Structures are given as C-alpha cells and as structure tokens.
mmCIF file of C-alpha atoms and ligand atoms in Angstrom:
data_model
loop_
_atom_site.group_PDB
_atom_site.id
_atom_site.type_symbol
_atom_site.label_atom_id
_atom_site.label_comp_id
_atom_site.label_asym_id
_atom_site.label_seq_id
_atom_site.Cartn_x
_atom_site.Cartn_y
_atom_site.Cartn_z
ATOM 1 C CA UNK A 13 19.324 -56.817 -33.812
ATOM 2 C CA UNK A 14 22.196 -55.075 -35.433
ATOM 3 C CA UNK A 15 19.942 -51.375 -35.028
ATOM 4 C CA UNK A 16 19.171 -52.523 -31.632
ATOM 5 C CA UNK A 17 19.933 -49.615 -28.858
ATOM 6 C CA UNK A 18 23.659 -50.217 -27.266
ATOM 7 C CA UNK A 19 22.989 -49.410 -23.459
ATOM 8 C CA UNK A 20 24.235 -50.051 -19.548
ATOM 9 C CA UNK A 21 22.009 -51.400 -17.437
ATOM 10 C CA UNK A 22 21.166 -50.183 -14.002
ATOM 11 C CA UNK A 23 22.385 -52.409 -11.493
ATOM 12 C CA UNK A 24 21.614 -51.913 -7.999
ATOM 13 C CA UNK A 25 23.118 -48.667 -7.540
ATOM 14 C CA UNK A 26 26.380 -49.680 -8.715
ATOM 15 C CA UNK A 27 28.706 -47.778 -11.282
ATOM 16 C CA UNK A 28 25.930 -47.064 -13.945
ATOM 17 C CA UNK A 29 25.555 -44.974 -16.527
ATOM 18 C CA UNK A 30 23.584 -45.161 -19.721
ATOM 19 C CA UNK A 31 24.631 -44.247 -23.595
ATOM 20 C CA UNK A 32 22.490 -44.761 -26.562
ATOM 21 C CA UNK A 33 23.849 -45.194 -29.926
ATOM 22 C CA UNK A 34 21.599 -45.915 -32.706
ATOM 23 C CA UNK A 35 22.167 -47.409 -36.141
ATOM 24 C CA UNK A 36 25.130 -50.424 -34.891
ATOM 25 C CA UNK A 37 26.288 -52.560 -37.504
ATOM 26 C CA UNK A 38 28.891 -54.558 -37.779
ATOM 27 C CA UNK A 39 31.111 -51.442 -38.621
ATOM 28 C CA UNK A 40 30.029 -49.736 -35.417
ATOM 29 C CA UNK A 41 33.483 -49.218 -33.787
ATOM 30 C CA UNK A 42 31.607 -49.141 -29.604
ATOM 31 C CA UNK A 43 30.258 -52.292 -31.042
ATOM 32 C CA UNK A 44 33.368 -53.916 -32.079
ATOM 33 C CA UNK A 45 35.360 -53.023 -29.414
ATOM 34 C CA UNK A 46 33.056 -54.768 -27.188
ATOM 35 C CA UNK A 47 32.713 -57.278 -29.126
ATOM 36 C CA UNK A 48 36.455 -58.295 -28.663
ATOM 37 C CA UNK A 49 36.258 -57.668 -24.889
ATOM 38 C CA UNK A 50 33.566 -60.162 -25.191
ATOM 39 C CA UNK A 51 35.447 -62.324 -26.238
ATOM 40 C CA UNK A 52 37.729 -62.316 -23.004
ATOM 41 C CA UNK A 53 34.713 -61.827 -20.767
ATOM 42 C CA UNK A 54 34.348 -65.758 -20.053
ATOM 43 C CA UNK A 55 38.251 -66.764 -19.011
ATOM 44 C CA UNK A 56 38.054 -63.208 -17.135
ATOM 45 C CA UNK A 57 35.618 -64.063 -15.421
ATOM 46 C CA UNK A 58 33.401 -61.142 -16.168
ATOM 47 C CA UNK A 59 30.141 -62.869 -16.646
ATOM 48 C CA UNK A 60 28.104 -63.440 -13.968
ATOM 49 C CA UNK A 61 24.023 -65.574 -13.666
ATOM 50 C CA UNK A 62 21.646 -63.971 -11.797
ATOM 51 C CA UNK A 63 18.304 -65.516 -10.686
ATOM 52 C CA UNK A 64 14.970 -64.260 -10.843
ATOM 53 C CA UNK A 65 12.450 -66.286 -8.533
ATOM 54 C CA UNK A 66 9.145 -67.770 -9.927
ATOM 55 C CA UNK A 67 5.992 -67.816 -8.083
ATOM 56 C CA UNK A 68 3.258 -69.890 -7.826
ATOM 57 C CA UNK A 69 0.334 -67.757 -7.293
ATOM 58 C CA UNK A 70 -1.845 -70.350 -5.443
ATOM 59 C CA UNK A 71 0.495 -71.018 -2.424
ATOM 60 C CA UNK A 72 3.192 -67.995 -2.571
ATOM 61 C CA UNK A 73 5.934 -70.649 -3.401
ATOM 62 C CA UNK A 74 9.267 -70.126 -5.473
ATOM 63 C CA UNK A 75 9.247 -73.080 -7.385
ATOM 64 C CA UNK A 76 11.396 -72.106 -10.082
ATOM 65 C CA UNK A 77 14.549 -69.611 -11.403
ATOM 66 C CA UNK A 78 15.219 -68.430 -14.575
ATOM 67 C CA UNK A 79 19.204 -68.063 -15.279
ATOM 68 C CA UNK A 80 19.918 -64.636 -16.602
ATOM 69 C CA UNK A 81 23.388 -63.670 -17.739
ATOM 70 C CA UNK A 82 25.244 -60.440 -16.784
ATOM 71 C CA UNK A 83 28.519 -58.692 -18.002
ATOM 72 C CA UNK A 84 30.306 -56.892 -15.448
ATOM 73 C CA UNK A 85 32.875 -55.092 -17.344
ATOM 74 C CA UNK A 86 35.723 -53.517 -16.041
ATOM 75 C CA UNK A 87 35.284 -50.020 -17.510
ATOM 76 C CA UNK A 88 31.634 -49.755 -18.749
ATOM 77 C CA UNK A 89 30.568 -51.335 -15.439
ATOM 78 C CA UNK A 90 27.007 -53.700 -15.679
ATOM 79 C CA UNK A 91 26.133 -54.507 -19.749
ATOM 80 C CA UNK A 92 22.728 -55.577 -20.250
ATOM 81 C CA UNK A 93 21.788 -58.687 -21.956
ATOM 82 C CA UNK A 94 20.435 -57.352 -24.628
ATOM 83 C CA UNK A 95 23.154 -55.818 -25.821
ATOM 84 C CA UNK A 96 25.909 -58.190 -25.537
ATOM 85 C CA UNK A 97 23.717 -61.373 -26.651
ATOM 86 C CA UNK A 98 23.046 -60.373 -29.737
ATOM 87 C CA UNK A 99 26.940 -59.717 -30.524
ATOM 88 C CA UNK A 100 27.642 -63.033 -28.723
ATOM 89 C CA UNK A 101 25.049 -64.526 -31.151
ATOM 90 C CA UNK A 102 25.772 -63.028 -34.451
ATOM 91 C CA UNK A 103 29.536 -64.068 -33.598
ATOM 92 C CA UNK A 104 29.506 -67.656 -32.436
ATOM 93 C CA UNK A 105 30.594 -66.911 -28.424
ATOM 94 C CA UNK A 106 27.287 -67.611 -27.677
ATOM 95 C CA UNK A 107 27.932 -71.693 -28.236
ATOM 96 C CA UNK A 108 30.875 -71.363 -25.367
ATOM 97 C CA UNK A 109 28.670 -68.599 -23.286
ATOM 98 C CA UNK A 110 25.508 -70.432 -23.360
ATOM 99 C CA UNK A 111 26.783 -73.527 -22.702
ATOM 100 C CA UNK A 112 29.038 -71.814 -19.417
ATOM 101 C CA UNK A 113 25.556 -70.502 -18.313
ATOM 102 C CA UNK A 114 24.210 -73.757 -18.398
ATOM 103 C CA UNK A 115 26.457 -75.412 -16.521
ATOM 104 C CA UNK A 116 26.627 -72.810 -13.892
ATOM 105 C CA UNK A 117 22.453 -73.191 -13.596
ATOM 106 C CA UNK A 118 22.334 -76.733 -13.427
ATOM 107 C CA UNK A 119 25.505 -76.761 -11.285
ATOM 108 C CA UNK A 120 23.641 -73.558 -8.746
ATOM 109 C CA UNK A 121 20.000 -75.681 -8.877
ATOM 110 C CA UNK A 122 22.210 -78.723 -7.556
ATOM 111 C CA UNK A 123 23.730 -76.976 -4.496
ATOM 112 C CA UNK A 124 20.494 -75.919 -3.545
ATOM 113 C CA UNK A 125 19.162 -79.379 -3.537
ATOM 114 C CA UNK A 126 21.700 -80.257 -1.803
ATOM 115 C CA UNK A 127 21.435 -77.816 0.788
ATOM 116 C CA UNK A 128 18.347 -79.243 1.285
ATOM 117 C CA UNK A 129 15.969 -76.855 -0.129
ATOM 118 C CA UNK A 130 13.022 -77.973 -1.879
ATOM 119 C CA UNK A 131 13.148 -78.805 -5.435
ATOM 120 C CA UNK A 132 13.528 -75.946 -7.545
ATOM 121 C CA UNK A 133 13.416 -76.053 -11.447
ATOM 122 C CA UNK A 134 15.977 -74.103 -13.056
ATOM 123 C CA UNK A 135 15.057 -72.318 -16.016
ATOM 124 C CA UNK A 136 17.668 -71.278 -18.875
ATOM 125 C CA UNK A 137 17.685 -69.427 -22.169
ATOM 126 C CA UNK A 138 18.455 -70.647 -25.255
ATOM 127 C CA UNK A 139 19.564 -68.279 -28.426
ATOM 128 C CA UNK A 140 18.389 -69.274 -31.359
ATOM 129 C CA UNK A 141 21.854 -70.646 -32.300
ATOM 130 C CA UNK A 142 22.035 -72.454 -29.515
ATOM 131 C CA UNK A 143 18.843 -74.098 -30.401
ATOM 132 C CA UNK A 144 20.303 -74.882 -33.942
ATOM 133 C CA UNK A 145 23.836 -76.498 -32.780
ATOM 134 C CA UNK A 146 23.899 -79.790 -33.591
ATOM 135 C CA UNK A 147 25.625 -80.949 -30.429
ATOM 136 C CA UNK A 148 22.617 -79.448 -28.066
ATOM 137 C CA UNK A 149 21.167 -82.239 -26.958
ATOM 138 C CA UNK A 150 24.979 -83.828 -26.460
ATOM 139 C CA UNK A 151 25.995 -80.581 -24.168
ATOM 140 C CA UNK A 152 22.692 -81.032 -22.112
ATOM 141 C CA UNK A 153 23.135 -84.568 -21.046
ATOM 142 C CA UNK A 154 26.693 -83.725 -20.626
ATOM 143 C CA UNK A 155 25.909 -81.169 -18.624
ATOM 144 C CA UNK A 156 23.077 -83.286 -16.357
ATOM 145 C CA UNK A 157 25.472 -85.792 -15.906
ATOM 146 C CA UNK A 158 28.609 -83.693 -14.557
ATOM 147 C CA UNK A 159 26.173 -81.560 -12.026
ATOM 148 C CA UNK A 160 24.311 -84.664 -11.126
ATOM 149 C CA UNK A 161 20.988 -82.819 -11.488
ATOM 150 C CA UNK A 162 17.982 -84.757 -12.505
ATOM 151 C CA UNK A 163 16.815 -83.776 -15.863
ATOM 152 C CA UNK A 164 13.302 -82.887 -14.717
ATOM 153 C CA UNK A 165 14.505 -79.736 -12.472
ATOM 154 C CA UNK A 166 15.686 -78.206 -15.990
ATOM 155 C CA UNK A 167 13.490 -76.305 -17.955
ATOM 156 C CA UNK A 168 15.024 -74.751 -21.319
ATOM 157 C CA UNK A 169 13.577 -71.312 -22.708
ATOM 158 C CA UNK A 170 13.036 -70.847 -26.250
ATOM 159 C CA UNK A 171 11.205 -67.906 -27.825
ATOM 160 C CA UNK A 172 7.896 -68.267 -30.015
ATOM 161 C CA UNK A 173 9.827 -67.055 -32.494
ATOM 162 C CA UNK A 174 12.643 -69.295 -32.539
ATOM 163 C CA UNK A 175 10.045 -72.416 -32.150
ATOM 164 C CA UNK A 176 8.011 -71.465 -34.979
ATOM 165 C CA UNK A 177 10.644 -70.763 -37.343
ATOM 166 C CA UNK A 178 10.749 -74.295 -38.677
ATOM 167 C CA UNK A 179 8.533 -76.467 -36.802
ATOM 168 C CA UNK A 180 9.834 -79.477 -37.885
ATOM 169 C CA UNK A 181 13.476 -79.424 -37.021
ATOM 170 C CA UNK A 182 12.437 -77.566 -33.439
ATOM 171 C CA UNK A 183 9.941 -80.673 -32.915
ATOM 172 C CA UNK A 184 12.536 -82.839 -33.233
ATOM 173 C CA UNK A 185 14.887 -81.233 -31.140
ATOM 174 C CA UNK A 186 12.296 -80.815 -28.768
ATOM 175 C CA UNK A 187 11.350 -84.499 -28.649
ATOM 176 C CA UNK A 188 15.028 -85.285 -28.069
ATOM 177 C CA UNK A 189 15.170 -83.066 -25.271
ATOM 178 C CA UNK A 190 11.795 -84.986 -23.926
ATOM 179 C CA UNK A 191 13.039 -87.989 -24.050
ATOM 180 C CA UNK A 192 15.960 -86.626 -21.692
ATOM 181 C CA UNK A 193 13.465 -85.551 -19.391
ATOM 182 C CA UNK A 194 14.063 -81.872 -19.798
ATOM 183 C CA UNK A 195 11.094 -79.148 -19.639
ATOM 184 C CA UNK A 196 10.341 -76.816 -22.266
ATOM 185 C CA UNK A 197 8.994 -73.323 -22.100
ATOM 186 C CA UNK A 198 8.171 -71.191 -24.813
ATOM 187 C CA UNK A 199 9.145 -67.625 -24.026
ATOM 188 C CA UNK A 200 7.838 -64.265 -24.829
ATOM 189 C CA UNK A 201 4.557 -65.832 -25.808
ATOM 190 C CA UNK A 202 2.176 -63.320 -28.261
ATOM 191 C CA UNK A 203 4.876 -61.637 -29.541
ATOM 192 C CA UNK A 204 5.685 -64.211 -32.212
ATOM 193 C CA UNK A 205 2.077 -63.703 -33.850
ATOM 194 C CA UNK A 206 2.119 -67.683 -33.961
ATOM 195 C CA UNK A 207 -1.158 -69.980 -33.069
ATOM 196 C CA UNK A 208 -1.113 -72.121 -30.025
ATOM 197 C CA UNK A 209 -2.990 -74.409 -32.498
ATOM 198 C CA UNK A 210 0.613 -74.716 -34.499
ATOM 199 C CA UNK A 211 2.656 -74.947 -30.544
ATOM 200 C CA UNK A 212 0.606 -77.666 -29.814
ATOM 201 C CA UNK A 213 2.149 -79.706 -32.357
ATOM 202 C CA UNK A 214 5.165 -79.246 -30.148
ATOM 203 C CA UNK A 215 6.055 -81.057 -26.517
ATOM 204 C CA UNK A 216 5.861 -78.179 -23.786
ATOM 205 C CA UNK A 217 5.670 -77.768 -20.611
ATOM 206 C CA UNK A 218 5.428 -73.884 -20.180
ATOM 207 C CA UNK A 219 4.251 -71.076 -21.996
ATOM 208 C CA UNK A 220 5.209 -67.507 -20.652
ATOM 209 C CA UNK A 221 3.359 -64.658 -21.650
ATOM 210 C CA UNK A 222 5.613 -62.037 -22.719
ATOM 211 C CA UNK A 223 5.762 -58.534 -20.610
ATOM 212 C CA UNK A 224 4.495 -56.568 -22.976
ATOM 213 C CA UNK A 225 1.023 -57.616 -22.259
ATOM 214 C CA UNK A 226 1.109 -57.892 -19.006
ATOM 215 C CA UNK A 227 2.325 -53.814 -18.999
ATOM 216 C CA UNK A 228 -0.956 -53.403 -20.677
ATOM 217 C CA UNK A 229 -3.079 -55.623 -18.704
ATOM 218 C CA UNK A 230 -5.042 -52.964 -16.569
ATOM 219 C CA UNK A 231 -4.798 -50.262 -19.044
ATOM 220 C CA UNK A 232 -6.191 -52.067 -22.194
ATOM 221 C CA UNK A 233 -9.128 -54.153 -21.721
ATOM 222 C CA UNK A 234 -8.657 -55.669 -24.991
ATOM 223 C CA UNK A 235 -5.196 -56.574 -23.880
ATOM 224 C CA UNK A 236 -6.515 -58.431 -20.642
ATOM 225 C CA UNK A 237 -8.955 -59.935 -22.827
ATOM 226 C CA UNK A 238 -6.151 -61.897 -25.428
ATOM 227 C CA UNK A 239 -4.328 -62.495 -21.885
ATOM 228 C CA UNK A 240 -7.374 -64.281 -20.666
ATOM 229 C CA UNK A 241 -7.508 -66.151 -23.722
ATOM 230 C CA UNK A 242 -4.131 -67.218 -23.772
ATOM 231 C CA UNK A 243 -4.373 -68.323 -20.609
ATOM 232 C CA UNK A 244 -7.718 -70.934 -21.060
ATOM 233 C CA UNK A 245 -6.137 -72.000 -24.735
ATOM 234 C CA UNK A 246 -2.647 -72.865 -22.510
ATOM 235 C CA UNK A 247 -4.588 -74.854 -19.749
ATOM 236 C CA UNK A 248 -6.832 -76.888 -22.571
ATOM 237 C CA UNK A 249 -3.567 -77.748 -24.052
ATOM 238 C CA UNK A 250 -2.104 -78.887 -20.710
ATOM 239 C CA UNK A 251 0.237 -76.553 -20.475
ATOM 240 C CA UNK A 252 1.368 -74.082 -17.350
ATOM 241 C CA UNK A 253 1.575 -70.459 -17.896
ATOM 242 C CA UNK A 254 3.491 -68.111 -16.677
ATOM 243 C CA UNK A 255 3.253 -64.215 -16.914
ATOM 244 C CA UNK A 256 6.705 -62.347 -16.666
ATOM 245 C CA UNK A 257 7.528 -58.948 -16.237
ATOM 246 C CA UNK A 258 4.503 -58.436 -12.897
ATOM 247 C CA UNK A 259 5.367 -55.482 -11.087
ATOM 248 C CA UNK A 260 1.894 -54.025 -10.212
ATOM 249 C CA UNK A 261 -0.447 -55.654 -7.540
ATOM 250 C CA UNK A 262 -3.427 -54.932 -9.810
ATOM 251 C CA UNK A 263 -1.729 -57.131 -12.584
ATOM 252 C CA UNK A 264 -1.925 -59.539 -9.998
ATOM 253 C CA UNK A 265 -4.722 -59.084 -9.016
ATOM 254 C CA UNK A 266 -5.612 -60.393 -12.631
ATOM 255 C CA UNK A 267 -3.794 -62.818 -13.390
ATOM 256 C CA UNK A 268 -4.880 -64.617 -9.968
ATOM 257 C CA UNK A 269 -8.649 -63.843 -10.747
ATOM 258 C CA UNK A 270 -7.866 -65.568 -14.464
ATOM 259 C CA UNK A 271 -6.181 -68.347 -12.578
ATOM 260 C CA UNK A 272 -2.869 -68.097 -14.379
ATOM 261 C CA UNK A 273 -0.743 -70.671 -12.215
ATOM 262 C CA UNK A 274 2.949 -68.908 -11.754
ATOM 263 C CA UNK A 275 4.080 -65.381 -12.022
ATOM 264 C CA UNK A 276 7.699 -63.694 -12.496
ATOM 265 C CA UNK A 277 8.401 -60.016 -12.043
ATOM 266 C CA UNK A 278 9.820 -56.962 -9.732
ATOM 267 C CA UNK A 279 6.585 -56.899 -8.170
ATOM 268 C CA UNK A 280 8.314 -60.085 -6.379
ATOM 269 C CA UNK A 281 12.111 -60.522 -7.196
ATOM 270 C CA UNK A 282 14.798 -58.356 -9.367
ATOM 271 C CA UNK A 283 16.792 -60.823 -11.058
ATOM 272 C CA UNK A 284 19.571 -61.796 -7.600
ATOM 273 C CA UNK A 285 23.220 -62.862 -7.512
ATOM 274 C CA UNK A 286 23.595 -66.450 -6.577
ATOM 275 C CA UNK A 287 24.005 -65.210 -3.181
ATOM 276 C CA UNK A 288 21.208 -63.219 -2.874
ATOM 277 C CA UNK A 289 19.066 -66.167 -4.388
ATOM 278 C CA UNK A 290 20.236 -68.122 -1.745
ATOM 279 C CA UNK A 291 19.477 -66.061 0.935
ATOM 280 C CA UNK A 292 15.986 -65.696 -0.125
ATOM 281 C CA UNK A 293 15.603 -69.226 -0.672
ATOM 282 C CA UNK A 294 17.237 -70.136 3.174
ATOM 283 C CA UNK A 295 14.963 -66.860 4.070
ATOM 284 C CA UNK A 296 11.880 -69.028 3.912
ATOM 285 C CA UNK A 297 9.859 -69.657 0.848
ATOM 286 C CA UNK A 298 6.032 -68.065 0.798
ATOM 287 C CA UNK A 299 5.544 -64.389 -0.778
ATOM 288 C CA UNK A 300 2.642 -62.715 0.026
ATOM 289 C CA UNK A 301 0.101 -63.291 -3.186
ATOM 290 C CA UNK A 302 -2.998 -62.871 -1.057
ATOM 291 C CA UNK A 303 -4.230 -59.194 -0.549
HETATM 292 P P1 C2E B 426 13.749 -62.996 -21.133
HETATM 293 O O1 C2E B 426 14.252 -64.386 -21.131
HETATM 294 O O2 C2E B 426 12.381 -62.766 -21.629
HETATM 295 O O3 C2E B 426 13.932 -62.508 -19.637
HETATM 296 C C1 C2E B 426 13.064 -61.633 -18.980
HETATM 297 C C2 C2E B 426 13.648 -60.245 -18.884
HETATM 298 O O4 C2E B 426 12.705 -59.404 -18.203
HETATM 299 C C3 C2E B 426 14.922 -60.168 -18.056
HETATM 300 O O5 C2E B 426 15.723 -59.121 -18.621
HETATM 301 C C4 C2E B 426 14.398 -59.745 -16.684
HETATM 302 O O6 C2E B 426 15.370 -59.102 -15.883
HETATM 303 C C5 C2E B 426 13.311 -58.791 -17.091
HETATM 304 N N1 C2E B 426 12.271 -58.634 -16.070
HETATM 305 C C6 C2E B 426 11.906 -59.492 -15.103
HETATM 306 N N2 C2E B 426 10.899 -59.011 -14.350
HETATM 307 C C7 C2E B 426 10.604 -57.786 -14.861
HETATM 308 C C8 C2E B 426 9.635 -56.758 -14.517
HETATM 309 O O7 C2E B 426 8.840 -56.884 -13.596
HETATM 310 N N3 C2E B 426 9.634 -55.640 -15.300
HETATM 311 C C9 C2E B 426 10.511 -55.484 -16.349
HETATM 312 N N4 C2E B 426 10.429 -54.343 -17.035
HETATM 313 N N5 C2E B 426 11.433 -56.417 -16.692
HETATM 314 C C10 C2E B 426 11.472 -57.553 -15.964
HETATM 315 P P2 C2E B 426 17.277 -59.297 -18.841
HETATM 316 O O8 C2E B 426 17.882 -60.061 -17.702
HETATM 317 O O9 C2E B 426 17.816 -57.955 -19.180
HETATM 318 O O10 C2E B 426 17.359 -60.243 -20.115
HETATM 319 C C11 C2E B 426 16.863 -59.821 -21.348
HETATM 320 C C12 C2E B 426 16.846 -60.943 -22.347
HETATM 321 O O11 C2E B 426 18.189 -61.378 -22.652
HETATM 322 C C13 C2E B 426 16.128 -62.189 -21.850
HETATM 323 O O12 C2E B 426 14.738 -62.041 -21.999
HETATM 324 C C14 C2E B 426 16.724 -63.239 -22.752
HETATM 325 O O13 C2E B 426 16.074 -63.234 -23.994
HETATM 326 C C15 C2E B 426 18.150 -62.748 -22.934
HETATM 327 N N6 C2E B 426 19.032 -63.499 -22.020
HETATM 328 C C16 C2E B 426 19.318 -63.265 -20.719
HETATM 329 N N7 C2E B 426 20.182 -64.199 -20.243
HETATM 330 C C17 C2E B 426 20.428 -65.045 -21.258
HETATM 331 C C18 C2E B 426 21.243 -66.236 -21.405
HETATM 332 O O14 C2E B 426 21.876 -66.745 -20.475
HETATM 333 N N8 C2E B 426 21.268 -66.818 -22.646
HETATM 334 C C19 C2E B 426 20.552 -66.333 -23.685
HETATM 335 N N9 C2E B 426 20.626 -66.966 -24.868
HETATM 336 N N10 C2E B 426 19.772 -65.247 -23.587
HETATM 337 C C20 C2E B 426 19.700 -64.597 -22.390
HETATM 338 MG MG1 MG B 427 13.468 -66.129 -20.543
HETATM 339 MG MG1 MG B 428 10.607 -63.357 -21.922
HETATM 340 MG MG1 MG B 429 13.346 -62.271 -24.478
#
C-alpha cells in the first residue's frame, strides 16, 4: 500500500490532472501533506459518495448500489480512492470516514424508499480496520436505527482477503452482523487465492468476482473458464454472484450465457453523484441486457 501509485482521478471532465509518484512511505512529503488535509476533508465537507448501479441480468433491473467515496479537494481537484484510503487506513481516519460513509448510504437508500422507489440494497465497503473495530457491529445498528432503514437493504463489502485473514474472528463478526439482518458480500473474489471451500464456512450472501477477470474474460479462454467455475461453485453454495468492472457487451454476453445473476460496470453506470443516482432511478429502472 505504502508503494502504491499516488494519482488524480478523472472525473467527468472536471479539473483533472494526473501525477505519479512512486516509492510513498510514510516520509513521502505529497503523501503527508495530504494526509493532514485528510484529516480536514470530513468537517470540510470535501468527501463526497457516489453510486454505482447494479444490474440484474435476467430482467435489466437496478436492484442494488455500491457506496463509493470521493475526495474533492480544493487544489488537487477529484482524489481517487485508492489513494486516499489507504492513508485514511494506515492512520485511523478511516474509523470516522467509514463510519460517515455509512451513514450517508444507509441514510441515501432510505430517501429513496421513501420516495417510493423500489427497494434497493445499498452496498458499502469496509477497510480492513473497519472490519477489526470492536465497536462495528455497535456503529451498524446505530446506524440502522437513526436512518430507519431495515437491515436487510444493507449489504457490507469485505475483500477475500480481509475475510480469509483469520477466519475465525471474521466468522464471528460475520454471524453478528447476520443476526442483525445485514448482507454480506465478499469483494474482489479470485484475487485472494482463497477456496470457496474455506468461504463457505462463512455466512454470505454475495460473492463479486473481481475485474480483473472479467478484463480477461474474452481474451483468455482459460480465464472464462475459472469465471465459469466460480460462478457454478457460488450458486451450489447458495450464494449470488456478481461480476464488477463489465464494460464490454461481449463480457456480457458471457456472463449472461454462464447465468451469472447481477452485473456492475461502465458498460451500464460510472459510479453517479447522489443526484445523478436519483435521476436514473426516477428515470425508470430496466437497462437494456438483451441484444
Ligand atoms: P471496489 O470496492 O472493488 O470498487 C470497484 C471499483 O471499480 C470502483 O473504483 C469503481 O469505480 C470501479 N469500476 C466500476 N465499474 C468499472 C468498470 O467497468 N471498469 C473499471 N475499470 N472500473 C470500474 P473506485 O471508486 O476508484 O474505488 C476503488 C476502491 O476503493 C474500491 O474497490 C474499494 O476497495 C475502495 N473504496 C471505495 N470507496 C470506499 C469506502 O467508502 N470505504 C472503503 N473502506 N473503501 C472504499
Ligand atoms: Mg466494493
Ligand atoms: Mg471490487
Ligand atoms: Mg477493491
């Protein structure tokens, strides 16, 4: 994380540009600096969810969101998440940013509901020290109570490689956050070189495949093979798949023919402002997922 590639995201057309530096450490002065504008970021106002719709392939439905956090800041314009989360993780902001995300999710999924659009579930990342805070489960119910939103419309993200880590203390957690009511995903599936036969130890609800196979899908039949796979193992096990990170129709085209059940990606949706989401949600709800 520390090596990882500091960079602005594009954004719409809006006041981008794009710097690489490598080798950031903690002693990385870029890295610092925006480190400590991070900090100010939340009472600034600065941060900002976006929404990226989920589709079910078999009627053209949206029938989910996934939260995804943005940094607007006021000189380097649009800062991409994977930049400023690992900085928010290795210094402790995420507990206060994650849990401000959350509560703007659950509290957007509510309005929506009560606008009267159909049921949505709202899907939300969670950092690996997020996962670990002993007052998770607390801050979710806490959460669910103050929006009002029914535990069931919530679906928390964890990575393979955060769930397999120690599979004891992430069943537990897990079971906790069944009992509540809440939906679990496991996110960036494959990459975590795990077994579903260890997962299934664990109470999901979701598995998404992560993008990197699904950018290899029609170009490496081997690839499309393990995708295939992944997706009969996941339906044995009861579980829905989805594949993120679809932007061609021939990866469509696939995944339909392999009956994977929901799909995410710029073939459909960019990640939208809350207002953006909303108009496409008021727009009417049916993509077209038949060719
Ligand atoms: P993720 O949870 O796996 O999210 C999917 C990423 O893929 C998002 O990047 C999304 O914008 C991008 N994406 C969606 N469709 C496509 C596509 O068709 N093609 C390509 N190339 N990319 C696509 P984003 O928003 O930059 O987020 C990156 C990562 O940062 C997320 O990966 C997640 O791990 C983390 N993240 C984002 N928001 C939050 C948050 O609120 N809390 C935490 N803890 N982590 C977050
Ligand atoms: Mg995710
Ligand atoms: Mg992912
Ligand atoms: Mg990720």
């Amino acid at each position: 994380n520390a090596d990882a590639a500091l960079y602005y995201a594009k954004d719409e057309g809006r006041n981008n540009y794009q710097f690489y530096t490598t080798t950031l450490g903690a002693k990385n002065p870029e890295l610092l600096t925006l480190e400590k504008s991070l900090r100010y970021a939340l009472e600034r106002q600065e941060l900002m969810v976006y929404y990226q719709p989920r589709i079910k392939i078999a009627t053209g439905e949206i029938t989910g969101m996934e939260a995804l956090l943005r940094w607007q800041h006021p000189e380097m314009g649009l800062v991409a998440p994977n930049v400023f989360i690992p900085l928010a993780e290795q210094s402790g902001l995420i507990i206060s940013i994650g849990e401000w995300v959350l509560r703007t999710a659950c509290s957007q999924n509510q309005i929506w509901q009560q606008a009267g659009l159909p049921p949505l579930t709202i899907a939300v990342n969670l950092s690996p020290k997020q996962f670990r805070q002993p007052k998770l489960l607390e801050t979710v119910a806490e959460i669910l109570a103050e929006t009002g939103l029914e535990a069931q419309f919530l679906e928390l993200e964890i990575t393979e490689t955060t769930a397999i880590e120690d599979l004891d203390f992430t069943r537990t957690v897990l079971q906790g956050l069944q009992e509540m009511g809440v939906h679990i995903s496991i996110d960036d599936f494959g990459t975590g070189h795990s077994s579903l036969s260890r997962l299934q130890l664990l109470p999901l609800h979701n598995l998404k495949i992560d993008k990197s196979f699904i950018q290899e899908l029609t170009t490496d039949i081997k690839v499309a093979h393990i995708v295939k796979a992944i997706v009969t193992l996941a339906r044995s096990l009861g579980l829905r798949l989805t594949a993120e990170g679809v932007e061609k129709p021939e990866e469509l085209d696939f995944l339909k023919s392999i009956h994977c059940e929901d799909v995410q990606g710029f073939l459909f949706h960019k990640p939208l402002s809350a207002e953006k989401a909303t108009e496409v949600l008021k727009s009417g709800r049916i993509m077209s997922v038949q060719r």
